[in-house]
Amino acid sequence: MKVEIKFTSESEDDGFEGSTTVVRGNIVDLYGLGQAYADATRAVGFTYVNNVGFEQDDGSMVFSDW
């Protein structure tokens, strides 16, 4: 699967206008999806984010590997 995440900034809220797009291909599991979200989050300035987690139906957690 290919994931494309786009953030759009507006000058009124963010002080500038523009966008940031992160594209990741070959996503085959939740680890890869979490890594894509974590990378995108850091790309827009949340540099303190280390991991993104998903809670599954059975209550277990899957985290991205950074």
mmCIF file of C-alpha atoms in Angstrom:
data_model
loop_
_atom_site.group_PDB
_atom_site.id
_atom_site.type_symbol
_atom_site.label_atom_id
_atom_site.label_comp_id
_atom_site.label_asym_id
_atom_site.label_seq_id
_atom_site.Cartn_x
_atom_site.Cartn_y
_atom_site.Cartn_z
ATOM 1 C CA MET A 1 0.000 0.000 0.000
ATOM 2 C CA LYS A 2 1.080 3.573 -0.610
ATOM 3 C CA VAL A 3 0.379 6.236 2.020
ATOM 4 C CA GLU A 4 0.289 9.956 1.266
ATOM 5 C CA ILE A 5 -0.074 12.392 4.173
ATOM 6 C CA LYS A 6 -0.501 16.113 3.453
ATOM 7 C CA PHE A 7 -0.443 18.969 5.938
ATOM 8 C CA THR A 8 -1.591 22.423 4.827
ATOM 9 C CA SER A 9 -0.514 25.544 6.713
ATOM 10 C CA GLU A 10 -2.326 28.859 6.624
ATOM 11 C CA SER A 11 -0.713 32.158 7.504
ATOM 12 C CA GLU A 12 -3.420 33.114 10.003
ATOM 13 C CA ASP A 13 -2.848 30.012 12.120
ATOM 14 C CA ASP A 14 0.756 29.061 11.347
ATOM 15 C CA GLY A 15 2.511 32.250 10.278
ATOM 16 C CA PHE A 16 3.095 31.000 6.727
ATOM 17 C CA GLU A 17 1.231 29.441 3.844
ATOM 18 C CA GLY A 18 2.301 26.180 2.304
ATOM 19 C CA SER A 19 2.077 22.431 2.534
ATOM 20 C CA THR A 20 4.146 19.431 3.501
ATOM 21 C CA THR A 21 3.528 16.045 1.906
ATOM 22 C CA VAL A 22 5.050 12.754 3.026
ATOM 23 C CA VAL A 23 4.683 9.727 0.751
ATOM 24 C CA ARG A 24 5.651 6.197 1.743
ATOM 25 C CA GLY A 25 5.308 3.121 -0.424
ATOM 26 C CA ASN A 26 5.389 -0.570 0.368
ATOM 27 C CA ILE A 27 3.437 -0.265 3.629
ATOM 28 C CA VAL A 28 2.607 -3.856 4.553
ATOM 29 C CA ASP A 29 1.857 -3.717 8.292
ATOM 30 C CA LEU A 30 1.014 -1.438 11.209
ATOM 31 C CA TYR A 31 4.705 -0.900 11.989
ATOM 32 C CA GLY A 32 5.275 0.654 8.587
ATOM 33 C CA LEU A 33 2.074 2.692 8.777
ATOM 34 C CA GLY A 34 3.044 3.960 12.220
ATOM 35 C CA GLN A 35 6.493 4.907 10.934
ATOM 36 C CA ALA A 36 4.939 6.892 8.084
ATOM 37 C CA TYR A 37 2.716 8.810 10.515
ATOM 38 C CA ALA A 38 5.624 9.412 12.902
ATOM 39 C CA ASP A 39 7.854 10.673 10.069
ATOM 40 C CA ALA A 40 5.110 12.985 8.789
ATOM 41 C CA THR A 41 4.478 14.330 12.276
ATOM 42 C CA ARG A 42 8.163 15.156 12.736
ATOM 43 C CA ALA A 43 8.328 16.701 9.243
ATOM 44 C CA VAL A 44 5.818 19.382 10.227
ATOM 45 C CA GLY A 45 7.612 20.373 13.392
ATOM 46 C CA PHE A 46 6.589 17.962 16.137
ATOM 47 C CA THR A 47 10.216 16.859 16.469
ATOM 48 C CA TYR A 48 9.684 15.425 19.951
ATOM 49 C CA VAL A 49 7.459 12.593 18.644
ATOM 50 C CA ASN A 50 9.307 9.277 18.867
ATOM 51 C CA ASN A 51 6.579 6.707 18.238
ATOM 52 C CA VAL A 52 3.006 6.432 17.036
ATOM 53 C CA GLY A 53 0.847 3.637 18.400
ATOM 54 C CA PHE A 54 -2.263 1.774 17.335
ATOM 55 C CA GLU A 55 -4.570 -0.146 19.642
ATOM 56 C CA GLN A 56 -5.882 -3.341 18.065
ATOM 57 C CA ASP A 57 -9.264 -4.998 18.635
ATOM 58 C CA ASP A 58 -7.803 -7.290 21.286
ATOM 59 C CA GLY A 59 -6.364 -4.356 23.254
ATOM 60 C CA SER A 60 -2.749 -5.006 22.281
ATOM 61 C CA MET A 61 -0.642 -2.078 21.083
ATOM 62 C CA VAL A 62 1.552 -1.799 17.993
ATOM 63 C CA PHE A 63 4.111 1.023 17.868
ATOM 64 C CA SER A 64 6.230 2.380 15.045
ATOM 65 C CA ASP A 65 9.933 1.664 15.236
ATOM 66 C CA TRP A 66 12.053 4.803 15.219
#
